[in-house]
CSV table of N, CA and C in Angstrom, one decimal:
chain,number,residue,atom,x,y,z
C,1,MET,N,-130.3,91.2,-11.1
C,1,MET,CA,-130.6,92.1,-9.9
C,1,MET,C,-131.9,91.5,-9.2
C,2,ASN,N,-131.8,91.4,-7.9
C,2,ASN,CA,-133.0,90.9,-7.2
C,2,ASN,C,-133.9,92.1,-6.8
C,3,ASP,N,-135.0,91.8,-6.2
C,3,ASP,CA,-136.0,92.8,-5.9
C,3,ASP,C,-135.5,93.9,-5.0
C,4,PHE,N,-134.7,93.4,-3.9
C,4,PHE,CA,-134.2,94.4,-3.0
C,4,PHE,C,-133.3,95.4,-3.7
C,5,ASP,N,-132.4,94.8,-4.6
C,5,ASP,CA,-131.5,95.7,-5.3
C,5,ASP,C,-132.2,96.7,-6.2
C,6,THR,N,-133.3,96.3,-6.8
C,6,THR,CA,-134.1,97.2,-7.6
C,6,THR,C,-134.7,98.3,-6.8
C,7,ILE,N,-135.2,97.9,-5.6
C,7,ILE,CA,-135.8,98.9,-4.7
C,7,ILE,C,-134.8,99.9,-4.3
C,8,VAL,N,-133.6,99.4,-3.8
C,8,VAL,CA,-132.5,100.3,-3.3
C,8,VAL,C,-132.1,101.2,-4.5
C,9,GLN,N,-131.9,100.7,-5.7
C,9,GLN,CA,-131.4,101.5,-6.8
C,9,GLN,C,-132.4,102.7,-7.1
C,10,GLU,N,-133.7,102.3,-7.1
C,10,GLU,CA,-134.7,103.4,-7.3
C,10,GLU,C,-134.8,104.4,-6.2
C,11,LEU,N,-134.6,103.9,-4.9
C,11,LEU,CA,-134.6,104.8,-3.8
C,11,LEU,C,-133.4,105.7,-3.8
C,12,LEU,N,-132.2,105.2,-4.2
C,12,LEU,CA,-131.0,106.0,-4.2
C,12,LEU,C,-131.1,107.0,-5.4
C,13,LYS,N,-131.7,106.6,-6.5
C,13,LYS,CA,-131.9,107.6,-7.6
C,13,LYS,C,-132.8,108.7,-7.1
C,14,PHE,N,-133.9,108.4,-6.5
C,14,PHE,CA,-134.8,109.4,-5.9
C,14,PHE,C,-134.1,110.3,-5.0
C,15,ARG,N,-133.3,109.8,-4.0
C,15,ARG,CA,-132.6,110.6,-3.1
C,15,ARG,C,-131.5,111.4,-3.7
C,16,ASN,N,-130.8,110.9,-4.6
C,16,ASN,CA,-129.7,111.6,-5.3
C,16,ASN,C,-130.1,112.7,-6.2
C,17,GLU,N,-131.3,112.5,-6.9
C,17,GLU,CA,-131.8,113.6,-7.7
C,17,GLU,C,-132.2,114.8,-6.9
C,18,ARG,N,-132.5,114.6,-5.6
C,18,ARG,CA,-132.9,115.7,-4.8
C,18,ARG,C,-131.7,116.2,-3.9
C,19,ASP,N,-130.6,115.6,-4.0
C,19,ASP,CA,-129.4,115.9,-3.2
C,19,ASP,C,-129.7,115.8,-1.7
C,20,TRP,N,-130.3,114.7,-1.3
C,20,TRP,CA,-130.7,114.5,0.1
C,20,TRP,C,-129.7,113.6,0.8
C,21,GLU,N,-128.7,113.0,0.1
C,21,GLU,CA,-127.8,112.2,0.8
C,21,GLU,C,-127.1,112.9,2.0
C,22,GLN,N,-126.9,114.2,1.8
C,22,GLN,CA,-126.2,115.0,2.8
C,22,GLN,C,-127.0,115.0,4.2
C,23,PHE,N,-128.3,114.7,4.1
C,23,PHE,CA,-129.1,114.6,5.3
C,23,PHE,C,-129.2,113.2,5.9
C,24,HIS,N,-128.8,112.2,5.1
C,24,HIS,CA,-129.0,110.8,5.4
C,24,HIS,C,-127.8,110.1,6.1
C,25,ASN,N,-127.5,110.7,7.2
C,25,ASN,CA,-126.5,110.0,8.1
C,25,ASN,C,-127.2,108.9,8.9
C,26,ALA,N,-126.5,108.0,9.4
C,26,ALA,CA,-127.1,106.8,10.1
C,26,ALA,C,-128.0,107.3,11.3
C,27,LYS,N,-127.6,108.2,12.0
C,27,LYS,CA,-128.4,108.7,13.2
C,27,LYS,C,-129.8,109.2,12.7
C,28,ASP,N,-129.7,110.1,11.7
C,28,ASP,CA,-131.0,110.7,11.2
C,28,ASP,C,-131.9,109.7,10.5
C,29,LEU,N,-131.3,108.7,9.8
C,29,LEU,CA,-132.1,107.7,9.2
C,29,LEU,C,-132.8,106.8,10.3
C,30,ALA,N,-132.0,106.5,11.3
C,30,ALA,CA,-132.6,105.8,12.4
C,30,ALA,C,-133.8,106.5,13.1
C,31,LEU,N,-133.6,107.9,13.3
C,31,LEU,CA,-134.6,108.7,13.9
C,31,LEU,C,-135.8,108.8,12.9
C,32,ALA,N,-135.6,108.9,11.6
C,32,ALA,CA,-136.7,109.0,10.7
C,32,ALA,C,-137.5,107.7,10.6
C,33,LEU,N,-136.7,106.6,10.7
C,33,LEU,CA,-137.3,105.3,10.8
C,33,LEU,C,-138.3,105.2,12.0
C,34,ASN,N,-137.8,105.6,13.1
C,34,ASN,CA,-138.6,105.6,14.3
C,34,ASN,C,-139.9,106.5,14.2
C,35,VAL,N,-139.7,107.7,13.6
C,35,VAL,CA,-140.8,108.6,13.4
C,35,VAL,C,-141.9,107.9,12.5
C,36,GLU,N,-141.4,107.3,11.4
C,36,GLU,CA,-142.4,106.6,10.5
C,36,GLU,C,-143.0,105.4,11.2
C,37,ALA,N,-142.3,104.7,12.1
C,37,ALA,CA,-142.9,103.6,12.8
C,37,ALA,C,-144.0,104.1,13.8
C,38,GLY,N,-143.7,105.3,14.3
C,38,GLY,CA,-144.7,105.9,15.2
C,38,GLY,C,-145.9,106.3,14.4
C,39,GLU,N,-145.8,106.8,13.2
C,39,GLU,CA,-146.9,107.2,12.4
C,39,GLU,C,-147.7,105.9,12.0
C,40,LEU,N,-147.0,104.8,11.8
C,40,LEU,CA,-147.7,103.5,11.6
C,40,LEU,C,-148.5,103.1,12.8
C,41,LEU,N,-147.9,103.2,14.0
C,41,LEU,CA,-148.6,102.9,15.2
C,41,LEU,C,-149.8,103.7,15.4
C,42,GLU,N,-149.7,105.0,15.1
C,42,GLU,CA,-150.8,105.9,15.3
C,42,GLU,C,-152.1,105.5,14.6
C,43,LEU,N,-151.9,104.9,13.5
C,43,LEU,CA,-153.1,104.4,12.7
C,43,LEU,C,-153.9,103.4,13.4
C,44,PHE,N,-153.3,102.8,14.4
C,44,PHE,CA,-154.0,101.7,15.2
C,44,PHE,C,-154.5,102.2,16.6
C,45,LEU,N,-154.1,103.4,16.9
C,45,LEU,CA,-154.4,104.0,18.2
C,45,LEU,C,-155.9,104.2,18.5
C,46,TRP,N,-156.3,103.7,19.6
C,46,TRP,CA,-157.7,103.8,20.0
C,46,TRP,C,-158.7,103.1,19.1
C,47,LYS,N,-158.3,102.1,18.4
C,47,LYS,CA,-159.3,101.4,17.5
C,47,LYS,C,-158.9,99.9,17.4
C,48,ASN,N,-159.8,99.1,17.0
C,48,ASN,CA,-159.4,97.7,16.7
C,48,ASN,C,-158.6,97.7,15.4
C,49,ALA,N,-157.7,96.7,15.4
C,49,ALA,CA,-156.8,96.6,14.2
C,49,ALA,C,-157.5,96.5,12.9
C,50,ALA,N,-158.7,95.9,12.9
C,50,ALA,CA,-159.5,95.8,11.7
C,50,ALA,C,-160.0,97.1,11.2
C,51,ASP,N,-160.0,98.1,12.1
C,51,ASP,CA,-160.6,99.4,11.8
C,51,ASP,C,-159.5,100.4,11.2
C,52,ALA,N,-158.3,100.0,11.2
C,52,ALA,CA,-157.2,100.9,10.7
C,52,ALA,C,-157.4,101.0,9.2
C,53,ASN,N,-157.1,102.2,8.7
C,53,ASN,CA,-157.2,102.5,7.3
C,53,ASN,C,-156.1,101.8,6.6
C,54,GLN,N,-156.4,100.8,5.8
C,54,GLN,CA,-155.4,99.9,5.1
C,54,GLN,C,-154.5,100.7,4.2
C,55,GLU,N,-155.0,101.6,3.5
C,55,GLU,CA,-154.2,102.4,2.5
C,55,GLU,C,-153.2,103.2,3.3
C,56,LYS,N,-153.6,103.8,4.4
C,56,LYS,CA,-152.6,104.6,5.2
C,56,LYS,C,-151.6,103.6,5.8
C,57,VAL,N,-152.0,102.4,6.3
C,57,VAL,CA,-151.1,101.5,6.8
C,57,VAL,C,-150.1,101.1,5.7
C,58,ARG,N,-150.5,100.9,4.5
C,58,ARG,CA,-149.7,100.6,3.4
C,58,ARG,C,-148.6,101.6,3.2
C,59,GLU,N,-149.0,102.9,3.2
C,59,GLU,CA,-148.1,104.0,3.0
C,59,GLU,C,-147.1,104.1,4.1
C,60,GLU,N,-147.5,104.0,5.3
C,60,GLU,CA,-146.6,104.2,6.5
C,60,GLU,C,-145.6,103.0,6.5
C,61,LEU,N,-146.1,101.8,6.2
C,61,LEU,CA,-145.3,100.6,6.2
C,61,LEU,C,-144.2,100.8,5.1
C,62,ALA,N,-144.6,101.3,4.0
C,62,ALA,CA,-143.6,101.6,2.9
C,62,ALA,C,-142.5,102.6,3.4
C,63,ASP,N,-142.9,103.6,4.1
C,63,ASP,CA,-142.0,104.6,4.7
C,63,ASP,C,-141.0,103.9,5.6
C,64,VAL,N,-141.5,103.1,6.5
C,64,VAL,CA,-140.7,102.3,7.5
C,64,VAL,C,-139.7,101.5,6.7
C,65,LEU,N,-140.1,100.8,5.7
C,65,LEU,CA,-139.2,99.9,4.9
C,65,LEU,C,-138.2,100.7,4.1
C,66,LEU,N,-138.6,101.8,3.5
C,66,LEU,CA,-137.7,102.6,2.8
C,66,LEU,C,-136.6,103.2,3.6
C,67,TYR,N,-136.9,103.7,4.8
C,67,TYR,CA,-135.9,104.2,5.7
C,67,TYR,C,-135.0,103.0,6.2
C,68,SER,N,-135.6,101.8,6.4
C,68,SER,CA,-134.8,100.7,6.7
C,68,SER,C,-133.8,100.3,5.6
C,69,PHE,N,-134.2,100.4,4.4
C,69,PHE,CA,-133.4,100.1,3.2
C,69,PHE,C,-132.2,101.1,3.2
C,70,LEU,N,-132.6,102.4,3.4
C,70,LEU,CA,-131.5,103.4,3.3
C,70,LEU,C,-130.5,103.2,4.5
C,71,LEU,N,-130.9,102.9,5.6
C,71,LEU,CA,-130.0,102.6,6.7
C,71,LEU,C,-129.1,101.4,6.5
C,72,ALA,N,-129.7,100.4,5.9
C,72,ALA,CA,-128.9,99.2,5.5
C,72,ALA,C,-127.9,99.6,4.5
C,73,GLU,N,-128.3,100.4,3.5
C,73,GLU,CA,-127.4,100.8,2.5
C,73,GLU,C,-126.2,101.6,3.0
C,74,LYS,N,-126.5,102.5,4.0
C,74,LYS,CA,-125.5,103.4,4.6
C,74,LYS,C,-124.4,102.5,5.2
C,75,TYR,N,-124.8,101.4,5.8
C,75,TYR,CA,-123.8,100.5,6.5
C,75,TYR,C,-123.3,99.4,5.5
C,76,GLY,N,-123.8,99.3,4.3
C,76,GLY,CA,-123.3,98.3,3.4
C,76,GLY,C,-123.9,96.9,3.7
C,77,PHE,N,-125.0,96.9,4.4
C,77,PHE,CA,-125.6,95.6,4.8
C,77,PHE,C,-126.3,95.0,3.6
C,78,ASP,N,-126.2,93.7,3.4
C,78,ASP,CA,-127.0,92.9,2.4
C,78,ASP,C,-128.3,92.6,3.1
C,79,LEU,N,-129.4,93.1,2.6
C,79,LEU,CA,-130.7,93.0,3.2
C,79,LEU,C,-131.1,91.5,3.4
C,80,LYS,N,-130.9,90.8,2.3
C,80,LYS,CA,-131.3,89.4,2.3
C,80,LYS,C,-130.5,88.6,3.4
C,81,GLU,N,-129.2,88.9,3.4
C,81,GLU,CA,-128.3,88.2,4.4
C,81,GLU,C,-128.7,88.6,5.8
C,82,ILE,N,-128.9,89.8,6.1
C,82,ILE,CA,-129.1,90.2,7.5
C,82,ILE,C,-130.5,89.7,8.0
C,83,MET,N,-131.5,89.6,7.1
C,83,MET,CA,-132.8,89.1,7.5
C,83,MET,C,-132.8,87.6,7.7
C,84,LEU,N,-132.1,86.9,6.8
C,84,LEU,CA,-132.0,85.4,7.0
C,84,LEU,C,-131.2,85.1,8.2
C,85,GLU,N,-130.1,85.9,8.5
C,85,GLU,CA,-129.4,85.7,9.7
C,85,GLU,C,-130.2,85.8,11.0
C,86,LYS,N,-131.1,86.9,10.9
C,86,LYS,CA,-131.9,87.2,12.1
C,86,LYS,C,-133.0,86.1,12.3
C,87,ILE,N,-133.5,85.6,11.2
C,87,ILE,CA,-134.5,84.5,11.3
C,87,ILE,C,-133.8,83.2,11.9
C,88,ALA,N,-132.6,83.0,11.5
C,88,ALA,CA,-131.9,81.8,12.0
C,88,ALA,C,-131.6,82.0,13.5
C,89,LYS,N,-131.2,83.2,13.9
C,89,LYS,CA,-131.0,83.5,15.4
C,89,LYS,C,-132.3,83.3,16.2
C,90,ASN,N,-133.4,83.8,15.6
C,90,ASN,CA,-134.7,83.7,16.3
C,90,ASN,C,-135.1,82.2,16.3
C,91,ALA,N,-134.8,81.4,15.3
C,91,ALA,CA,-135.1,80.0,15.4
C,91,ALA,C,-134.4,79.3,16.5
C,92,GLU,N,-133.2,79.7,16.8
C,92,GLU,CA,-132.4,79.2,18.0
C,92,GLU,C,-133.0,79.6,19.3
C,93,LYS,N,-133.4,80.9,19.4
C,93,LYS,CA,-134.0,81.4,20.6
C,93,LYS,C,-135.4,80.9,20.9
C,94,TYR,N,-136.1,80.6,19.8
C,94,TYR,CA,-137.5,80.2,19.9
C,94,TYR,C,-137.7,78.8,19.2
C,95,PRO,N,-137.2,77.7,19.8
C,95,PRO,CA,-137.3,76.4,19.2
C,95,PRO,C,-138.8,76.0,19.1
C,96,VAL,N,-139.2,75.4,18.0
C,96,VAL,CA,-140.6,75.1,17.8
C,96,VAL,C,-141.2,74.4,18.9
C,97,GLU,N,-140.5,73.4,19.5
C,97,GLU,CA,-141.1,72.5,20.5
C,97,GLU,C,-141.4,73.3,21.8
C,98,LYS,N,-140.7,74.5,22.0
C,98,LYS,CA,-141.0,75.3,23.2
C,98,LYS,C,-141.9,76.5,22.8
C,99,ALA,N,-141.8,77.0,21.7
C,99,ALA,CA,-142.4,78.3,21.3
C,99,ALA,C,-143.8,78.2,20.6
C,100,ARG,N,-144.1,77.0,20.1
C,100,ARG,CA,-145.3,76.8,19.3
C,100,ARG,C,-146.5,77.2,20.2
C,101,GLY,N,-147.3,78.2,19.7
C,101,GLY,CA,-148.6,78.5,20.3
C,101,GLY,C,-148.5,79.4,21.5
C,102,THR,N,-147.3,79.9,21.8
C,102,THR,CA,-147.2,80.8,23.0
C,102,THR,C,-146.5,82.1,22.6
C,103,ALA,N,-146.9,83.2,23.3
C,103,ALA,CA,-146.3,84.5,23.0
C,103,ALA,C,-145.2,84.8,24.0
C,104,LYS,N,-144.7,83.8,24.8
C,104,LYS,CA,-143.7,84.1,25.8
C,104,LYS,C,-142.4,84.5,25.1
C,105,LYS,N,-141.7,85.3,25.8
C,105,LYS,CA,-140.3,85.7,25.3
C,105,LYS,C,-139.4,84.6,25.5
C,106,TYR,N,-138.3,84.5,24.7
C,106,TYR,CA,-137.4,83.4,24.7
C,106,TYR,C,-136.8,83.1,26.1
C,107,ASN,N,-136.7,84.0,27.0
C,107,ASN,CA,-136.1,83.8,28.3
C,107,ASN,C,-137.2,83.2,29.3
C,108,GLU,N,-138.4,83.1,28.8
C,108,GLU,CA,-139.5,82.6,29.6
C,108,GLU,C,-139.9,81.2,29.2
C,109,LEU,N,-139.4,80.7,28.1
C,109,LEU,CA,-139.8,79.4,27.5
C,109,LEU,C,-139.2,78.3,28.3
């Protein structure tokens, strides 16, 4: 069992013990993910990145990842597979020789 599988199994156990699957449809998981991402962003609002409370960033990042894992599980996505596929797609959109050292979007390279 890989690390992702271990996390998902623990997360599903936590969810199932509380009978929360009934609330975890794809739409609501996506909304919850967005809410948690907003809470993560709020930690940086009106301050320098270095001034954000790292412990709170850690907690909110975990929430974002956990909802992402639940949404992937809902659709039967293999986390490793979809992330590696996305990295490969991004490598095509952002070739090193054009993208190195610039923050331009792929359509501006």
